[in-house]
PDB file of C-alpha atoms in Angstrom:
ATOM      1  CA  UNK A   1      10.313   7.620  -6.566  1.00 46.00           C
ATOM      2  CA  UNK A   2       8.652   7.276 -10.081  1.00 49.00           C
ATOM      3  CA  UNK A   3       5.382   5.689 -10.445  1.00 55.00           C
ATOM      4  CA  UNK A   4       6.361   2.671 -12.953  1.00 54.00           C
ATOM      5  CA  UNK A   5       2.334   2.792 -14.333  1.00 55.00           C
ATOM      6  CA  UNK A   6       2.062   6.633 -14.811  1.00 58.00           C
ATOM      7  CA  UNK A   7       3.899   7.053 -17.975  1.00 56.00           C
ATOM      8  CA  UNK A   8       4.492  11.394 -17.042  1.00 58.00           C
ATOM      9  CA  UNK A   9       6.230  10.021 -14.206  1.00 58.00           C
ATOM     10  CA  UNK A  10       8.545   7.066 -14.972  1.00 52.00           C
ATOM     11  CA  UNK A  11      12.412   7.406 -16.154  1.00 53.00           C
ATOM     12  CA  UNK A  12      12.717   7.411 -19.953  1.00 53.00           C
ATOM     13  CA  UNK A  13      16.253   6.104 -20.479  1.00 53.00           C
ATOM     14  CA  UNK A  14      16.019   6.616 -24.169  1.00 52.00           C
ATOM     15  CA  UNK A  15      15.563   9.847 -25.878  1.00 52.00           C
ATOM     16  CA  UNK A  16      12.390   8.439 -28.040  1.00 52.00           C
ATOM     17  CA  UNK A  17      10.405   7.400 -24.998  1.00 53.00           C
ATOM     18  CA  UNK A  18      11.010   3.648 -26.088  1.00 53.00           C
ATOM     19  CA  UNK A  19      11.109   2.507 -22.500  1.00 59.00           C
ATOM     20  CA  UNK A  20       8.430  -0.027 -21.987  1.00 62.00           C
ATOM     21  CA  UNK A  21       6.392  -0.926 -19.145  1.00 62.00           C
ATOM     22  CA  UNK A  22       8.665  -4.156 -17.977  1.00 56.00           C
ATOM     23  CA  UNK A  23      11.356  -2.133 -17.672  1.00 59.00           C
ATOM     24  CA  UNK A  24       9.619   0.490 -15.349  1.00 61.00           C
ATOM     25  CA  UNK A  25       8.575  -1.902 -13.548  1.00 54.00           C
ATOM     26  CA  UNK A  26      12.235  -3.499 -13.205  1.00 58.00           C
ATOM     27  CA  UNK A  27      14.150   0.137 -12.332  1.00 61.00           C
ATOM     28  CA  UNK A  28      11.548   0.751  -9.863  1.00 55.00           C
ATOM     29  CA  UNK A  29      12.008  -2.675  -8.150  1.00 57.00           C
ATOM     30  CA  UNK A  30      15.800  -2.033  -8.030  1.00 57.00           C
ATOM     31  CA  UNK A  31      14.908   1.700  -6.509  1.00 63.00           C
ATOM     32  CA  UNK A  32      12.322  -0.226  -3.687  1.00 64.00           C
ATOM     33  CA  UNK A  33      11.862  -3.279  -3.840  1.00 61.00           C
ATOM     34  CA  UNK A  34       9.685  -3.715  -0.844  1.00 67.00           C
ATOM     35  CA  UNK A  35       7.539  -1.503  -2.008  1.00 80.00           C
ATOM     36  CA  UNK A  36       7.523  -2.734  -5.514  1.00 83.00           C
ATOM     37  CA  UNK A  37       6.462  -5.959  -3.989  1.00 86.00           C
ATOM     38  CA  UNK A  38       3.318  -4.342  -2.348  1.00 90.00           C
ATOM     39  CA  UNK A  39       3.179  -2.270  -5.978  1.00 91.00           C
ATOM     40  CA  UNK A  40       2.761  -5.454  -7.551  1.00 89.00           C
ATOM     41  CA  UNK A  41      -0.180  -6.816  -5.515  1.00 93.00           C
ATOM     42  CA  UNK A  42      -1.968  -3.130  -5.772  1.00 94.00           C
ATOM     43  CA  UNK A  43      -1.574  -3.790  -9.941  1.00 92.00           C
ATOM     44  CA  UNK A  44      -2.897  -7.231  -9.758  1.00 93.00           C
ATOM     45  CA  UNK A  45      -5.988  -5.994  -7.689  1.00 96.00           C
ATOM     46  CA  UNK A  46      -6.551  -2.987  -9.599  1.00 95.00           C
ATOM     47  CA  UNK A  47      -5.047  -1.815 -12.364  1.00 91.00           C
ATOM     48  CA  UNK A  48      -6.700   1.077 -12.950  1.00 93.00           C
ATOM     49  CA  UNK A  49      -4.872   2.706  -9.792  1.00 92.00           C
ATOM     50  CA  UNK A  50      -2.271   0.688 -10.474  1.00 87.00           C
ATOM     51  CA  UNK A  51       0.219   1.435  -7.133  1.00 92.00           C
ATOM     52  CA  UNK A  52       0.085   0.594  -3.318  1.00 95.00           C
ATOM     53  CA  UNK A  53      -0.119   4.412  -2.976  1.00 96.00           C
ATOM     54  CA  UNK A  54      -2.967   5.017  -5.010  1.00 96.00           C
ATOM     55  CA  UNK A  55      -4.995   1.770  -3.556  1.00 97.00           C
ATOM     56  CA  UNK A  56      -5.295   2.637  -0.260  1.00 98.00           C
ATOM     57  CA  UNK A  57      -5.046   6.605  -0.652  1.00 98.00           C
ATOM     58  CA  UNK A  58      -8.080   6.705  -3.069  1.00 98.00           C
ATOM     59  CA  UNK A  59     -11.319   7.186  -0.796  1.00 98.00           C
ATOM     60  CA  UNK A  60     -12.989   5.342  -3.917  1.00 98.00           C
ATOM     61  CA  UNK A  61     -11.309   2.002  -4.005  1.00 98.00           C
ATOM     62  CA  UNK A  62     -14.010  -0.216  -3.673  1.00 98.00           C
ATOM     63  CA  UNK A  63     -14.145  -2.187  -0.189  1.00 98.00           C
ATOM     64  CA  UNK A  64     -13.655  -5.500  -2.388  1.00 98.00           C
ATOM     65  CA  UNK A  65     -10.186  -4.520  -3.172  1.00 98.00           C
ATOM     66  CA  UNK A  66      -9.039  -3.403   0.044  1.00 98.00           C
ATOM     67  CA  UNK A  67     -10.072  -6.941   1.201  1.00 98.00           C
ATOM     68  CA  UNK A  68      -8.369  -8.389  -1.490  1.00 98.00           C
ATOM     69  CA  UNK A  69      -5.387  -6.522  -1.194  1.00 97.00           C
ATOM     70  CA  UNK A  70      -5.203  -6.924   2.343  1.00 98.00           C
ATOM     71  CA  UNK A  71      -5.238 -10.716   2.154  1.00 97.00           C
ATOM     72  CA  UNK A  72      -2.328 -10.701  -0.336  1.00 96.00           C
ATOM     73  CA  UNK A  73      -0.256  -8.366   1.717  1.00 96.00           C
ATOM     74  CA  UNK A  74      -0.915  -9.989   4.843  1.00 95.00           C
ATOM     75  CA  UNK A  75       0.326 -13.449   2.152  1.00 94.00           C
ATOM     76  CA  UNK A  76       3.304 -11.794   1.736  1.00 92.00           C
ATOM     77  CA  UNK A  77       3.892 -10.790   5.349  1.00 91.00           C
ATOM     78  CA  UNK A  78       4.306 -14.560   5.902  1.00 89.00           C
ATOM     79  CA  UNK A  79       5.308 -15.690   1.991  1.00 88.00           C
ATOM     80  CA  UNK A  80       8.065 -12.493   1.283  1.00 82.00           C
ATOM     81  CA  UNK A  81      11.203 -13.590  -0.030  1.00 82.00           C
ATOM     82  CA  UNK A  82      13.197 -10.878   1.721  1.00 86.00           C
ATOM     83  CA  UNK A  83      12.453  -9.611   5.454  1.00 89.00           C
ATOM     84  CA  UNK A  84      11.524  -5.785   4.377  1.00 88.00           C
ATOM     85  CA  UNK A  85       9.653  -7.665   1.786  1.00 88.00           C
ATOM     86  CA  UNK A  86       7.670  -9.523   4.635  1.00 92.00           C
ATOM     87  CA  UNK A  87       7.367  -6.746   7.062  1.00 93.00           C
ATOM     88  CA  UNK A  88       6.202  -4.081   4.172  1.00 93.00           C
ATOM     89  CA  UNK A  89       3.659  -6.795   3.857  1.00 94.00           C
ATOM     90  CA  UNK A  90       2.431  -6.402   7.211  1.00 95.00           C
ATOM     91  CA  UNK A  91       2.553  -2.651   6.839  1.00 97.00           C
ATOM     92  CA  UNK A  92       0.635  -2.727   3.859  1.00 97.00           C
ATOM     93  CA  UNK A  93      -1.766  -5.039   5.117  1.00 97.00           C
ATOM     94  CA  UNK A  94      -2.668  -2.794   8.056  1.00 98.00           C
ATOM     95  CA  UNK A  95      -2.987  -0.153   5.693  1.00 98.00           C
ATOM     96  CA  UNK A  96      -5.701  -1.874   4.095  1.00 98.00           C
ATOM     97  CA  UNK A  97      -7.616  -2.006   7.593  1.00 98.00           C
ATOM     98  CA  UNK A  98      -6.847   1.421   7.976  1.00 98.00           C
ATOM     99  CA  UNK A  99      -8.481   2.559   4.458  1.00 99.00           C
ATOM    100  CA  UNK A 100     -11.529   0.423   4.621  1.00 98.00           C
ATOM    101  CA  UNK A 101     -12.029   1.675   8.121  1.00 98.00           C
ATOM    102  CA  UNK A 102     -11.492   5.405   7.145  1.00 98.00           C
ATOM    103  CA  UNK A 103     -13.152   5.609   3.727  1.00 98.00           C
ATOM    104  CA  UNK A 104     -15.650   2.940   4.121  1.00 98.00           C
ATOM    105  CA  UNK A 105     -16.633   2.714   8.027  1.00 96.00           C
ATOM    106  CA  UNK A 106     -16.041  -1.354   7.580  1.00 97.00           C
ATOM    107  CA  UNK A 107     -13.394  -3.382   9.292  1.00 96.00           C
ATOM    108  CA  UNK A 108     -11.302  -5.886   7.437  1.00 97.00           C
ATOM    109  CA  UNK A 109      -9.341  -7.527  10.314  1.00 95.00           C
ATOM    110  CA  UNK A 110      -9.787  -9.206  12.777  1.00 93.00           C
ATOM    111  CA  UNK A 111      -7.398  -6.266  15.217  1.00 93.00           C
ATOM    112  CA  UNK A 112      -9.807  -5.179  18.465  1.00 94.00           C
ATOM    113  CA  UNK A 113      -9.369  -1.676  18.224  1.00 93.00           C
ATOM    114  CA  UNK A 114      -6.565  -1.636  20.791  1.00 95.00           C
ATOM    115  CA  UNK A 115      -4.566  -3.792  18.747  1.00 96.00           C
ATOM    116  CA  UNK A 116      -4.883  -1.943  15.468  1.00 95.00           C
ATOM    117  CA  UNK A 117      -4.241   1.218  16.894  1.00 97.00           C
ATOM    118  CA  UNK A 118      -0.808  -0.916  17.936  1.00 97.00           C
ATOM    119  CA  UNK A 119      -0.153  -1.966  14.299  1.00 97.00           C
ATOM    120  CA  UNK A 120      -0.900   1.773  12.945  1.00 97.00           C
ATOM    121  CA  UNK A 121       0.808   3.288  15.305  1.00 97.00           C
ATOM    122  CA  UNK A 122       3.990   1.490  14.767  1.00 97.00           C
ATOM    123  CA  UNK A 123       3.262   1.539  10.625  1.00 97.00           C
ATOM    124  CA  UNK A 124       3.121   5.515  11.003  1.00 98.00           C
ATOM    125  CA  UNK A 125       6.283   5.570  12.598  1.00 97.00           C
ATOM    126  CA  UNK A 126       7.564   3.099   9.687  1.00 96.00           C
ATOM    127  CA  UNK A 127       9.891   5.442   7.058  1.00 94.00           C
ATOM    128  CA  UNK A 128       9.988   2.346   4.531  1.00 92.00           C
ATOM    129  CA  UNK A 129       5.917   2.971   4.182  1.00 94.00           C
ATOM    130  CA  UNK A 130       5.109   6.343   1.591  1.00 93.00           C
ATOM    131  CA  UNK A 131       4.534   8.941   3.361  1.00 95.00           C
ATOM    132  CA  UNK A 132       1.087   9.568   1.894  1.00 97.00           C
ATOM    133  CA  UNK A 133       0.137   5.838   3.109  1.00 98.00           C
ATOM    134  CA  UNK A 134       1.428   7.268   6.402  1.00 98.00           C
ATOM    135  CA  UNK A 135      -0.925  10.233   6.445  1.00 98.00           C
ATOM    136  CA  UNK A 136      -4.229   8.005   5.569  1.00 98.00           C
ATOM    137  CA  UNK A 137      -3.294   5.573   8.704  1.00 98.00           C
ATOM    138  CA  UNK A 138      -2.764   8.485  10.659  1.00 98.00           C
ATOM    139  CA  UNK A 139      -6.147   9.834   9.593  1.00 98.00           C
ATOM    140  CA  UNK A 140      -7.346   6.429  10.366  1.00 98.00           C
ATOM    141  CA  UNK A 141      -5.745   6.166  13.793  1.00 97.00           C
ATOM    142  CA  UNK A 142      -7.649   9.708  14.209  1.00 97.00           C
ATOM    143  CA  UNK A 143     -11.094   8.272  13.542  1.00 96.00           C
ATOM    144  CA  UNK A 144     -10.480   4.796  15.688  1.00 95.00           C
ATOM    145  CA  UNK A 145      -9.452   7.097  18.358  1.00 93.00           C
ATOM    146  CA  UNK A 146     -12.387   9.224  18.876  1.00 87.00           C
ATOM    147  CA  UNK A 147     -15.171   8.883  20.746  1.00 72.00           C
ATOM    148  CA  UNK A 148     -17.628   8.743  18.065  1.00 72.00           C
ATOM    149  CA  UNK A 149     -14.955   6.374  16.036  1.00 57.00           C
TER     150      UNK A 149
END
């Protein structure tokens, strides 16, 4: 998958590099559009990293976003248009506990532990979620897990 925001990334359909950012945006929501949904929110909260990916891989994403982030992907859990719209939502949103919990030592949710370890469990096991968000709940999961959490 090309990242629509990183221009050394992205399809360039045209031989002088004319494609624009819209368009990026629009091939990689035909590609996955479930996770061009969650793509979307990650833009809108922070443009800088620009992707789902990047927001809850980055160990520097400030706590604020995650929260924010969180709250819209857990808005389109309920609001999605499609159902893998809806349930990336959810996955997303967990994955949002999962970073502020891993990079920040806060929680975000309101999940006991044995409950989150439920929803990151089954995200992990999710192939519609990127693989790298995969690794950082799993790396989460890890943390919650031990003793010294």
């Amino acid at each position: 998958m090309t990242n629509p925001v990183d221009p050394t990334t992205r399809p360039e359909p045209f031989q002088d590099g004319s494609l624009r950012d819209t368009l990026a945006w629009v091939l990689h929501s035909l590609d996955q559009p479930a996770v061009a949904s969650g793509d979307w929110i990650a833009y809108e909260v922070d443009a800088k990293r620009g992707t789902a990916v990047a927001l809850l891989t980055d160990p520097t994403t400030p706590l604020a976003r995650l929260r924010r982030a969180r709250i819209l992907w857990a808005a389109l859990r309920s609001e999605g248009e499609r159902a893998e719209d809806r349930s990336m939502g959810s996955r997303l949103a967990i994955a949002a506990a999962a970073a502020a919990y891993l990079f920040h030592g806060e929680r975000i949710s309101n999940h006991d532990d044995s409950a989150l370890l439920t929803a990151l469990r089954s995200a992990v096991a999710d192939d519609a979620v990127p693989p790298e968000v995969r690794i950082m709940m799993q790396m989460a999961e890890r943390k919650l897990s031990s003793p010294i959490g």
